[in-house]
Short mmCIF file of C-alpha atoms and ligand atoms in Angstrom, two decimals:
data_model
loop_
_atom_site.label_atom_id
_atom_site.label_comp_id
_atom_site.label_asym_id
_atom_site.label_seq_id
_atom_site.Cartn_x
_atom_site.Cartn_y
_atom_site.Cartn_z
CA UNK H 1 5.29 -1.97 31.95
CA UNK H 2 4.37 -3.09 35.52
CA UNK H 3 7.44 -3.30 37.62
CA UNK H 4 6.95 -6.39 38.87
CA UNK H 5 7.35 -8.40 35.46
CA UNK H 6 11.03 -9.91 35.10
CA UNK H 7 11.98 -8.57 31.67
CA UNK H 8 15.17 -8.16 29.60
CA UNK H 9 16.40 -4.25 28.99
CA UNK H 10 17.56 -4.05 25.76
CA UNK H 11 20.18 -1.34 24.42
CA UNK H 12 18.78 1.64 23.54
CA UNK H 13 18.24 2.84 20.29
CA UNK H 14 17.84 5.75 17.95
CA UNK H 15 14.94 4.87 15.93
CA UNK H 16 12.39 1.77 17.47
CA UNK H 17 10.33 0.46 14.30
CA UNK H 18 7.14 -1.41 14.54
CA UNK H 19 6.52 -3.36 12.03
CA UNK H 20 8.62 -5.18 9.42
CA UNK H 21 5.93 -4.48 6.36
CA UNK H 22 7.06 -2.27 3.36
CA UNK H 23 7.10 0.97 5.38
CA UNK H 24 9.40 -0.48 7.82
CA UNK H 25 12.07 -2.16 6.23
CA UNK H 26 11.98 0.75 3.86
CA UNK H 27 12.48 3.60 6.47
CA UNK H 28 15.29 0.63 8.11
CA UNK H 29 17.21 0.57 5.27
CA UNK H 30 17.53 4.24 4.94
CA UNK H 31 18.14 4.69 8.03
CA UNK H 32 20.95 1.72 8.30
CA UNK H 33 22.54 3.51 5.18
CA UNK H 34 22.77 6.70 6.84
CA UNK H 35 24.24 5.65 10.00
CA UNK H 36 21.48 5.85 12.18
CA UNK H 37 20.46 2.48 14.62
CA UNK H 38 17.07 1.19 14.41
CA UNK H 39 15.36 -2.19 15.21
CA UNK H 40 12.21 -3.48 13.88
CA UNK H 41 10.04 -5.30 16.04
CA UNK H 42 7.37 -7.54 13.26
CA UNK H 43 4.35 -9.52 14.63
CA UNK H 44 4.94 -12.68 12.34
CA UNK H 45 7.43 -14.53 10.15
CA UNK H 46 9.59 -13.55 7.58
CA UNK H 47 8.00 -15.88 5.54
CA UNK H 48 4.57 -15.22 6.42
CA UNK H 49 5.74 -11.35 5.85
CA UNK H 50 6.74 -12.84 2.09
CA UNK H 51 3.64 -14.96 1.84
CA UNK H 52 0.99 -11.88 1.36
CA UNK H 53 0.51 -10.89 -1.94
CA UNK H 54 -0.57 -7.42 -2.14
CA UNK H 55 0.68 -4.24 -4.04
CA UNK H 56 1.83 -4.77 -7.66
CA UNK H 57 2.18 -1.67 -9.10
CA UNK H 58 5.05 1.30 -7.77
CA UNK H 59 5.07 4.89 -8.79
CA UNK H 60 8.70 6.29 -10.10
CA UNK H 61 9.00 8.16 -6.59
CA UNK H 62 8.99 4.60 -4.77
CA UNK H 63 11.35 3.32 -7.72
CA UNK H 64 13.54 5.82 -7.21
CA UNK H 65 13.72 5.37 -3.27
CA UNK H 66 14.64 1.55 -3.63
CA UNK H 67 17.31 2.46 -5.95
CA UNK H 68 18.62 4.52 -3.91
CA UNK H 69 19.32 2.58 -1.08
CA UNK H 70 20.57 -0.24 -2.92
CA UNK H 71 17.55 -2.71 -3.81
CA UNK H 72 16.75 -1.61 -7.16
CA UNK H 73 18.77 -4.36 -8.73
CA UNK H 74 16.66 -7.00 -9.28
CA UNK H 75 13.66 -4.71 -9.87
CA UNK H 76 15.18 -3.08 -12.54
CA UNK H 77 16.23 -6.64 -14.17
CA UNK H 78 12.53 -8.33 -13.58
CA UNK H 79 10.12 -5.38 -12.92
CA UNK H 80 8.23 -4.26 -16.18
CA UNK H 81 7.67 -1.10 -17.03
CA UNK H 82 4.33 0.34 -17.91
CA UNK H 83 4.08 3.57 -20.31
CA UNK H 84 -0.17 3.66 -19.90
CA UNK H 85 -3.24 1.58 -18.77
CA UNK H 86 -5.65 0.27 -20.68
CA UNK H 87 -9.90 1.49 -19.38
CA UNK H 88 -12.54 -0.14 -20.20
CA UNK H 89 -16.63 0.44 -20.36
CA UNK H 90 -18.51 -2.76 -20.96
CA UNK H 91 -17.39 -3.49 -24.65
CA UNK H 92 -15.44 0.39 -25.03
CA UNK H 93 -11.97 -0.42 -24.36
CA UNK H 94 -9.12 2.43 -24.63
CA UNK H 95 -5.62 2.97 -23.95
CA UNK H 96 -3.84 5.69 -21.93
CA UNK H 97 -0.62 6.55 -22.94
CA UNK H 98 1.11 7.98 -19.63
CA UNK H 99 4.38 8.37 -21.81
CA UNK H 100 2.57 10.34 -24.30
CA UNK H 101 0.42 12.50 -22.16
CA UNK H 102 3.12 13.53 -19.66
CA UNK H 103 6.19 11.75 -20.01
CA UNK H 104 5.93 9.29 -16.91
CA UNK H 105 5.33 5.69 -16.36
CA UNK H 106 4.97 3.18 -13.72
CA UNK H 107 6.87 -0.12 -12.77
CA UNK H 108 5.46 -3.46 -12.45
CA UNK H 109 7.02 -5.26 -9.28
CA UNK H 110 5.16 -7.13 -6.31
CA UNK H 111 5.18 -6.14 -3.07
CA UNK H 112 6.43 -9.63 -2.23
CA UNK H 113 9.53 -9.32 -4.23
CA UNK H 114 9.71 -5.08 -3.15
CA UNK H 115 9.57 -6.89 0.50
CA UNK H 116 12.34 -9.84 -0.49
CA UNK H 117 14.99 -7.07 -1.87
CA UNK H 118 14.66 -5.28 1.55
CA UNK H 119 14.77 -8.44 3.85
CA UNK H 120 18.05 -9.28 1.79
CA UNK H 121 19.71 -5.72 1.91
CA UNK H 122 18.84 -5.32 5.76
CA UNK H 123 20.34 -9.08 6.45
CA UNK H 124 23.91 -7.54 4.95
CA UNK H 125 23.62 -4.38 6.87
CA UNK H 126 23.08 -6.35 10.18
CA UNK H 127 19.94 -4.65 10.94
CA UNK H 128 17.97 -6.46 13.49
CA UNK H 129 14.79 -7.69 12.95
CA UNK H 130 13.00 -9.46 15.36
CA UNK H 131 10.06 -11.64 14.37
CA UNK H 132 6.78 -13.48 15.87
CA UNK H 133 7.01 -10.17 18.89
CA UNK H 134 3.97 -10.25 20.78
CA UNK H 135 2.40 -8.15 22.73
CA UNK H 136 4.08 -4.87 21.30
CA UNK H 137 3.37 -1.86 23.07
CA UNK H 138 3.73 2.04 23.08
CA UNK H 139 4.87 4.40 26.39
CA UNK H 140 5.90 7.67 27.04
CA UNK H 141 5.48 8.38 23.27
CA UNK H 142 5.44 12.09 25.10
CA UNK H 143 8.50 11.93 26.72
CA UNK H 144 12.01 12.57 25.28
CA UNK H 145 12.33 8.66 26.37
CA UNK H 146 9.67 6.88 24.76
CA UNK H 147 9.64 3.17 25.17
CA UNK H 148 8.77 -0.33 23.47
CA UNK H 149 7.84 -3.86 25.35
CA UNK H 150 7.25 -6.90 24.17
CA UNK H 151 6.92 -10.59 24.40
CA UNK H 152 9.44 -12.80 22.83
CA UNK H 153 9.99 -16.39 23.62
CA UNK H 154 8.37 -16.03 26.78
CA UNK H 155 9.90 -13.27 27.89
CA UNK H 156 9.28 -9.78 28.65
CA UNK H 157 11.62 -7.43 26.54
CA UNK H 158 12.03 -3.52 26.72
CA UNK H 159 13.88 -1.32 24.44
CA UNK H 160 14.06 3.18 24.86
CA UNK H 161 14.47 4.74 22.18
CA UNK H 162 14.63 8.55 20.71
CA UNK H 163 11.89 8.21 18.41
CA UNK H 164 9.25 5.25 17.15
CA UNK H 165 8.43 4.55 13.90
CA UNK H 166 4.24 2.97 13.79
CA UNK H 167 4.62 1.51 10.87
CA UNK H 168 2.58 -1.65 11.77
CA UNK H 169 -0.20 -1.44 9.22
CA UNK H 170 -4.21 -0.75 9.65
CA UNK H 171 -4.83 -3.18 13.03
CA UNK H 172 -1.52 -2.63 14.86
CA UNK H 173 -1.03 -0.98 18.35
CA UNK H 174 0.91 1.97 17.07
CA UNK H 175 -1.89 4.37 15.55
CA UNK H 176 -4.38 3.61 19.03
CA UNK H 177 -1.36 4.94 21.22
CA UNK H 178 -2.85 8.30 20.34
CA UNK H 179 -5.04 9.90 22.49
CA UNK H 180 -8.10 10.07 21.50
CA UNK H 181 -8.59 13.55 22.65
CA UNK H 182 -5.68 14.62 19.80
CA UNK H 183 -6.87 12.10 16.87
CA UNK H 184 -8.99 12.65 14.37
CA UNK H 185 -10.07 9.90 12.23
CA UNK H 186 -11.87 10.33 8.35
CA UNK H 187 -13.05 7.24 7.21
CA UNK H 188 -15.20 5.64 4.11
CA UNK H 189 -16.26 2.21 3.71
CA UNK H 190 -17.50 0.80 0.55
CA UNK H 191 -20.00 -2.00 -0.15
CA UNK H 192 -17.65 -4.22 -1.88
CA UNK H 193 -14.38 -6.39 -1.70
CA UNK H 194 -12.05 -7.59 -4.29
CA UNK H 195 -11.69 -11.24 -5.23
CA UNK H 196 -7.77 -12.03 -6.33
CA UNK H 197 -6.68 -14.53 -7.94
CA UNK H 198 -2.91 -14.98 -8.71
CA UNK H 199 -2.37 -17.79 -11.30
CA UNK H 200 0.43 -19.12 -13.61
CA UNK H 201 -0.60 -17.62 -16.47
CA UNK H 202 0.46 -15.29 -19.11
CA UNK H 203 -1.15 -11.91 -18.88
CA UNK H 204 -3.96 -11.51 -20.92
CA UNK H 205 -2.61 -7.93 -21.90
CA UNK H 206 1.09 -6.12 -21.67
CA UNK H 207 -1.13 -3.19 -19.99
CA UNK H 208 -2.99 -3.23 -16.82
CA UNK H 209 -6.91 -3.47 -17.90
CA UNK H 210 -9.08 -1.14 -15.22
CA UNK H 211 -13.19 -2.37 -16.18
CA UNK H 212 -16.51 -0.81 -15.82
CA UNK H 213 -18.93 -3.82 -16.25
CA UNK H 214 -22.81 -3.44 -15.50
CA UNK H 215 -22.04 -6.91 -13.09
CA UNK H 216 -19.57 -5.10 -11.59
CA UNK H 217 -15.59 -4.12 -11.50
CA UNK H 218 -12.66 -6.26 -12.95
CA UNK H 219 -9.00 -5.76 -13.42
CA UNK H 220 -6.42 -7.47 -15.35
CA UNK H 221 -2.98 -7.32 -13.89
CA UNK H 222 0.19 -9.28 -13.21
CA UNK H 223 3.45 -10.00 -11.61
CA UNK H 224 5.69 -10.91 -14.83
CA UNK H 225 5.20 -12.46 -18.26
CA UNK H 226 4.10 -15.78 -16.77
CA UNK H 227 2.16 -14.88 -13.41
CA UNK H 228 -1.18 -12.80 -13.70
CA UNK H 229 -3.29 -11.02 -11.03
CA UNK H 230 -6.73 -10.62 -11.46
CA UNK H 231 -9.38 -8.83 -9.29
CA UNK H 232 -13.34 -8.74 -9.91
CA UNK H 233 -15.49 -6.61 -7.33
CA UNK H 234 -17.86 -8.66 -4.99
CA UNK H 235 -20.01 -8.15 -2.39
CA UNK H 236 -17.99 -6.88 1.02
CA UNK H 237 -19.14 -9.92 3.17
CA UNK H 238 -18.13 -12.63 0.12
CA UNK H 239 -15.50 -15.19 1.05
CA UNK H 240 -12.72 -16.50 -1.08
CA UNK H 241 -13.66 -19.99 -0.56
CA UNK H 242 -17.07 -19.84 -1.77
CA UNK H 243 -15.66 -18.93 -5.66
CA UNK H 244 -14.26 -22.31 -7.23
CA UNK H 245 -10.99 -20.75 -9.79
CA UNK H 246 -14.05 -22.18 -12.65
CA UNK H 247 -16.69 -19.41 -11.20
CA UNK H 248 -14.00 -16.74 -11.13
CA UNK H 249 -12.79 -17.07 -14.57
CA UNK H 250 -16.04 -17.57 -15.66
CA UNK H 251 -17.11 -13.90 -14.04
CA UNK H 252 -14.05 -12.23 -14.73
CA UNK H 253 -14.70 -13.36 -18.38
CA UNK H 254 -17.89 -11.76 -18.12
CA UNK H 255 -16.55 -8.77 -17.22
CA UNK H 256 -13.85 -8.20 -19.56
CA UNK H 257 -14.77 -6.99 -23.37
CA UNK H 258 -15.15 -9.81 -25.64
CA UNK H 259 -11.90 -9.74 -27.59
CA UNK H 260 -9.90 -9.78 -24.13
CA UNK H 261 -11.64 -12.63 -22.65
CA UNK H 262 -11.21 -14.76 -25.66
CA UNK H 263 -7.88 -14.42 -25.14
CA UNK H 264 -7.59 -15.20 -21.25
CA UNK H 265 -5.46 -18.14 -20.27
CA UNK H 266 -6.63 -19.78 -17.17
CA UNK H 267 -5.13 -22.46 -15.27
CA UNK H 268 -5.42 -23.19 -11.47
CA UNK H 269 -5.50 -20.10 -8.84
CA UNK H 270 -2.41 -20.30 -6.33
CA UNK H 271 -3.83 -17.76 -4.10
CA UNK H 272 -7.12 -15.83 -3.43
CA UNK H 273 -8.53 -13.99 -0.88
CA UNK H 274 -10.70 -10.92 -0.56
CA UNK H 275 -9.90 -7.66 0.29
CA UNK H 276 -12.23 -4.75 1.45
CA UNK H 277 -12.36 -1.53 0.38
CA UNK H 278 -11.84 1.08 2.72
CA UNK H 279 -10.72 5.26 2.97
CA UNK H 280 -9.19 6.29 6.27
CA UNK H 281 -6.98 8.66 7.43
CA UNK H 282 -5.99 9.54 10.56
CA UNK H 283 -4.66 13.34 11.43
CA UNK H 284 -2.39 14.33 12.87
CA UNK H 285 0.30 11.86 11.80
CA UNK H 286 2.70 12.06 14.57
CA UNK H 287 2.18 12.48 18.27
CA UNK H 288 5.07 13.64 20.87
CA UNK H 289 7.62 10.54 19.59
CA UNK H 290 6.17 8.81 17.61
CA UNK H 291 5.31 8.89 14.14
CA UNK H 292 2.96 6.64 11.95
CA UNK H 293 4.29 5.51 8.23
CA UNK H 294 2.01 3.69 5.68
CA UNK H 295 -1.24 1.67 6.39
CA UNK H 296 -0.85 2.84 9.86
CA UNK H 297 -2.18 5.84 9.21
CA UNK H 298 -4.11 5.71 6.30
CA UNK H 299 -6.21 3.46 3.72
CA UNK H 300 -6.87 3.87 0.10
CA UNK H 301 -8.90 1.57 -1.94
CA UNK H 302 -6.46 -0.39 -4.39
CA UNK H 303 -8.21 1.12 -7.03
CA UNK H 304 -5.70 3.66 -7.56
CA UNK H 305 -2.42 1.24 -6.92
CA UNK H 306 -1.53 3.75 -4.21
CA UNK H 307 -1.02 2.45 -0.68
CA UNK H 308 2.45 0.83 -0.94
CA UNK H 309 3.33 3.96 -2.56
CA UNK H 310 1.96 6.45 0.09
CA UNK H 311 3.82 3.95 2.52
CA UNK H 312 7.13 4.61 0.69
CA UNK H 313 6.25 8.79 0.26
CA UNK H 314 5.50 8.76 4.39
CA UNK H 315 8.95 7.02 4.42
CA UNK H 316 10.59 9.68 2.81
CA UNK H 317 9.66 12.20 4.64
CA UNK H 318 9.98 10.76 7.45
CA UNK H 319 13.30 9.72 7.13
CA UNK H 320 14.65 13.59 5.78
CA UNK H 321 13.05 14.71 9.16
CA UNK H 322 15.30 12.22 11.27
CA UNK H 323 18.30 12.29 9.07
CA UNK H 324 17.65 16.45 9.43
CA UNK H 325 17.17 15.87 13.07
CA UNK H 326 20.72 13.60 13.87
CA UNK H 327 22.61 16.05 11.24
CA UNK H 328 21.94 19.18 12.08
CA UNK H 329 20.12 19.30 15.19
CA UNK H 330 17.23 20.35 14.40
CA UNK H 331 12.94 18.89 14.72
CA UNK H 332 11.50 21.05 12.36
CA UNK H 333 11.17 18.58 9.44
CA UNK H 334 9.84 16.04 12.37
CA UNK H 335 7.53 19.46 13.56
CA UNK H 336 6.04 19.19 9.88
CA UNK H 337 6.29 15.60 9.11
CA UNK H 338 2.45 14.90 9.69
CA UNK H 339 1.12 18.01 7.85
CA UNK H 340 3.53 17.57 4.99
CA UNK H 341 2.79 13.78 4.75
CA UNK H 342 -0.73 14.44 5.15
CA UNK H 343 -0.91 17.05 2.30
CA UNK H 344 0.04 14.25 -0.57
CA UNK H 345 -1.91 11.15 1.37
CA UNK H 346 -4.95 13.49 1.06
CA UNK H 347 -4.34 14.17 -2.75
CA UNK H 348 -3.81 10.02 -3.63
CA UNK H 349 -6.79 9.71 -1.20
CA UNK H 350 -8.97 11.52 -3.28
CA UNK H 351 -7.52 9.92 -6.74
CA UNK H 352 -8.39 6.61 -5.15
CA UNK H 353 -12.02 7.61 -4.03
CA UNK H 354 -12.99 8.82 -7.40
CA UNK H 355 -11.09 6.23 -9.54
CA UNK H 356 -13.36 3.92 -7.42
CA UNK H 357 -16.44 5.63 -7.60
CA UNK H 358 -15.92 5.86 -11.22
CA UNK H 359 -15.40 2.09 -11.77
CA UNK H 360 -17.67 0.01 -9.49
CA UNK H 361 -20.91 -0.65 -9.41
CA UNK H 362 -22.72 0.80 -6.26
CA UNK H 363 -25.50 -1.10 -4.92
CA UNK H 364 -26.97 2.22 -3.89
CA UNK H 365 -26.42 3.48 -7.17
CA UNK H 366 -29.90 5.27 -8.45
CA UNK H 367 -30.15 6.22 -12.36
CA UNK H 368 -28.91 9.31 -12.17
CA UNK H 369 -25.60 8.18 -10.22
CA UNK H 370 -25.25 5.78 -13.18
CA UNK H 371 -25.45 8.34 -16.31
CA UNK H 372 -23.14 10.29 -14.02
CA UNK H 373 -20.73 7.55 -14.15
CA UNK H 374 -20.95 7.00 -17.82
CA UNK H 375 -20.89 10.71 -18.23
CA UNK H 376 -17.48 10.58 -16.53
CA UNK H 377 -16.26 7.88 -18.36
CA UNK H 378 -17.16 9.24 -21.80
CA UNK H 379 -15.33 12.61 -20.54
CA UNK H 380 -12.15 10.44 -19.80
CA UNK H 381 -11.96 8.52 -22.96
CA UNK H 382 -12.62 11.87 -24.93
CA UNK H 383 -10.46 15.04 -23.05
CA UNK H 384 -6.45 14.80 -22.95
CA UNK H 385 -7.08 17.17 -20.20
CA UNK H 386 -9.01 14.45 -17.94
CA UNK H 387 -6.34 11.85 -19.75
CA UNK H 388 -3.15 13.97 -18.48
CA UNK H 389 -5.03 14.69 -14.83
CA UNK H 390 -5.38 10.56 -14.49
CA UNK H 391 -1.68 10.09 -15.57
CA UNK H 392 -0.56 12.28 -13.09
CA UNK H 393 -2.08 10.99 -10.32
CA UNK H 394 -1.82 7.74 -11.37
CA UNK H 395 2.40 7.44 -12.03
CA UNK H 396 2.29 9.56 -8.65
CA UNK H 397 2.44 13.12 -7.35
CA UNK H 398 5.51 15.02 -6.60
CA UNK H 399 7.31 14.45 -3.11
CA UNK H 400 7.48 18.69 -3.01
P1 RFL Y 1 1.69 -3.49 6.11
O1 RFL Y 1 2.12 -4.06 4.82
O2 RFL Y 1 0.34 -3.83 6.62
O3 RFL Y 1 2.78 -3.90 7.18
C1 RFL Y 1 2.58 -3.69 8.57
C2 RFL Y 1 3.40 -4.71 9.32
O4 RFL Y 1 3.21 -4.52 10.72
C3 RFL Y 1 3.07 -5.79 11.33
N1 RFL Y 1 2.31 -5.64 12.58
C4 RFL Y 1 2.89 -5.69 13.79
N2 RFL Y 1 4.16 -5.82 14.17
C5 RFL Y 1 4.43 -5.85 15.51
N3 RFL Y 1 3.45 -5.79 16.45
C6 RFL Y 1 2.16 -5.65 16.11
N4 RFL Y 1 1.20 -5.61 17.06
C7 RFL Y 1 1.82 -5.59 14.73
N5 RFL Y 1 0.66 -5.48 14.05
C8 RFL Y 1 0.98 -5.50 12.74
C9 RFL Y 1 2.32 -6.63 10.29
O5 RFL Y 1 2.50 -8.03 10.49
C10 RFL Y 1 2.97 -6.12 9.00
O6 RFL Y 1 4.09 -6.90 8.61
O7 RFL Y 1 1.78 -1.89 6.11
P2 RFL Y 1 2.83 -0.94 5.39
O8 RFL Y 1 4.24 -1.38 5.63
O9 RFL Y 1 2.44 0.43 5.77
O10 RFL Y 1 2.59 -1.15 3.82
C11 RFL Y 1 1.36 -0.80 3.23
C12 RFL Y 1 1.07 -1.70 2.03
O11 RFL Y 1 1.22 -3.04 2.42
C13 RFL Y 1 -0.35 -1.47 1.47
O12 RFL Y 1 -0.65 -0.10 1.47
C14 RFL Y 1 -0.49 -2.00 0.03
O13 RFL Y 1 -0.34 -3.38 -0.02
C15 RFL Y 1 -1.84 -1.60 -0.57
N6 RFL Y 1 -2.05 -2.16 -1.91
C16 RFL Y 1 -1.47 -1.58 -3.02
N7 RFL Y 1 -0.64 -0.51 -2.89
C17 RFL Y 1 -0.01 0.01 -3.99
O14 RFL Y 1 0.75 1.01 -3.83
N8 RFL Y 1 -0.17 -0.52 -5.26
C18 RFL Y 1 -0.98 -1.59 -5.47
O15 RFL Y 1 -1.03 -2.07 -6.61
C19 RFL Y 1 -1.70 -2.14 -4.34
N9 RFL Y 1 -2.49 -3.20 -4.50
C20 RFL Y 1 -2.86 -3.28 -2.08
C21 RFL Y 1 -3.07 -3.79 -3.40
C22 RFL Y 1 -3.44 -3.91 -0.99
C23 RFL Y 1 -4.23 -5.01 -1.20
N10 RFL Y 1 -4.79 -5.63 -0.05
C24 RFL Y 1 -4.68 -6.99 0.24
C25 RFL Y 1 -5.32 -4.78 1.02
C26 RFL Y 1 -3.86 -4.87 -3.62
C27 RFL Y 1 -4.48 -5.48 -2.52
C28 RFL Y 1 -5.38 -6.65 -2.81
C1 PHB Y 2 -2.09 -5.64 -8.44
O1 PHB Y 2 -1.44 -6.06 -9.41
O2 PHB Y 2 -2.18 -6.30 -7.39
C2 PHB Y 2 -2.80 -4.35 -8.52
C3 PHB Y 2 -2.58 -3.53 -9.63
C4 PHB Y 2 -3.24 -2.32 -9.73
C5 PHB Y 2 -4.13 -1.94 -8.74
C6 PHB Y 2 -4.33 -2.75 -7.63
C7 PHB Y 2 -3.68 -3.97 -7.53
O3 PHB Y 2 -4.79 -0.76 -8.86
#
């Protein structure tokens, strides 16, 4: 920060978080519980944190986690759980059986709700959270006294710290602190976005439905017994406001085997938008002081439900290295924090790629990619072995 800019020194901290999206109010509340200070620094408002609707599905490692630290509560009362998936080829429809094939299942919860439980817990430990920062940025992230400024009301704030937590998603300042001489960036972009819609409906199905349509990708998913999620691919570029909630139940119907979309409820869409589809990862993880958590560091394609719950796997490790570090003296979990988060974000990566691959229809596709496809699909529907391997990956990989 220039020295000439009048600005208010704030009391240092231990941990400096940036970002108050899952990641960081995650890694704050574990951090609060175990006695160590932190402060989160978020670009917008609470509620326009609470207004994105985004993840909806958490592996049992993330479950675990928010029980843990006290905000499993109302998951546990209102989250569903999910014992399988249901896949579907054109009219081929079939059911996985996670509980069956390897005794694991997943939890139906919204990030919005995941993100409400940790505002709430946070408020009662007195963490601070400060919201609508602008401005954030990064220094002497290779220092023992790295530092944080920002704008807030007008005013120019700075806050040391020991360490920085980047957990401020794809676009935020954290991740480009790096030099670029040190980071190395692996990235895929697809040729396609998802249209959501959320509406108050009941869910078509008590299972997710993941299908394979020859007009393109569509899943059937949902927030509780009254509130459904659905998804159809489209074209990158589309925008949400050219689909009318009539042309996008209409498609999705389309897309859906016939005895599922008689049964579809529709009603009026209270949010859509499109998302892209996008792999990245950026290595190493960490640099000097800081370290990146979540979306920061790395994409997946929500085929694979698995960004929230990379987010909350980052979290854990990075919080053992800190809580390791302020214990017992000692870096080497924050040493191996990038390489060890990096070894299971490049396992989920891959799940994602080839669950999307597998499921969407490439407009670069030639004949051969699309008997492959099939191919795969048949193998799926037909080998316990390929079954088991998906319900693995799919209720999540071990932390170790
Ligand atoms: P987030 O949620 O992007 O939060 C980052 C926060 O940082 C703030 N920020 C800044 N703060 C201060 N200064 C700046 N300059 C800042 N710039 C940004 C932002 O305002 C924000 O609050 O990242 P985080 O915490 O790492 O969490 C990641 C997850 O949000 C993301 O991976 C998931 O939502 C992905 N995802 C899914 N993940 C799952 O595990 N299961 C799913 O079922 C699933 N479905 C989805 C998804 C993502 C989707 N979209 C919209 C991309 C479905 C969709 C449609
Ligand atoms: C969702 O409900 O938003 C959702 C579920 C499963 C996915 C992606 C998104 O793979």
């Amino acid at each position: 920060m220039s020295s000439n800019k009048d600005f208010v020194r704030e009391m240092r901290v231990q941990v400096a978080i940036v970002g108050g999206g899952p990641s960081g109010l995650l890694l704050a509340q574990k951090l609060s519980r175990a006695g160590i200070e932190c402060q989160i620094l978020e670009r917008r408002s609470r509620r326009y944190v609470l207004s994105r609707i985004r993840a909806g599905v958490l592996e049992r490692g993330t479950v675990d986690q928010l029980r843990q630290v006290g905000v499993g509560g109302r998951m546990d009362f209102q989250g569903l759980e999910h014992h399988g998936c249901l896949l579907s080829d054109g009219d081929q429809i079939f059911s996985l059986n996670f509980h069956k094939l390897i005794g694991k299942s997943v939890m139906v919860y919204g990030q919005t709700e995941v993100t409400r439980d940790l505002y709430d817990a946070l408020d009662r430990s007195g963490v601070v959270i400060r919201h609508n920062v602008e401005e954030v940025s990064l220094h002497d992230i290779d220092t023992d006294a790295p530092r944080v400024t920002w704008q807030e009301n007008g005013q120019f704030h700075e806050m040391v710290c020991d360490y920085i937590a980047g957990c401020d998603g794809f676009y935020g300042p954290s991740r480009a602190t790096i030099p670029d001489s040190v980071k190395h960036e692996f990235e895929r972009s697809y040729p396609f976005g998802w249209l959501g819609i959320l509406s108050k409906t009941p869910p078509v199905e008590d299972e997710l439905i993941y299908s394979r349509s020859p007009r393109g990708f569509a899943l059937a998913s949902m927030r509780n017994p009254s509130l459904s999620r659905y998804y159809i691919q489209v074209p990158a570029d589309e925008k949400a406001d050219q689909w009318s909630d009539e042309q996008f139940w209409s498609e999705l119907r389309r897309r859906l085997p016939e005895k599922v979309s008689q049964k579809i409820v529709t009603g009026p869409s209270i949010e859509k938008s499109v998302a892209p589809l996008r792999s990245f990862v950026c290595e190493p993880m960490s640099y000097g002081r800081l370290f990146l958590c979540g979306d920061a560091a790395h994409i997946v394609p929500p085929t694979g439900a698995k960004g929230l719950n990379l987010a909350a796997s980052d979290v854990h490790y990075l919080f053992e290295a800190l809580r390791e570090y302020y214990d017992d003296q000692s870096s080497s979990g924050l040493q191996n924090y990038s390489d060890t988060a990096l070894r299971r974000v490049w396992k989920s990566m891959r799940f994602s790629w080839s669950l999307t691959h597998l499921m969407h229809i490439f407009p670069n596709h030639t004949r051969f990619d699309a008997r492959i496809q099939i191919a795969e699909f048949r193998y799926l529907r037909q080998s316990t072995a390929a079954q088991r391997a998906f319900a693995e990956n799919y209720t999540g990989l071990p932390y170790h």
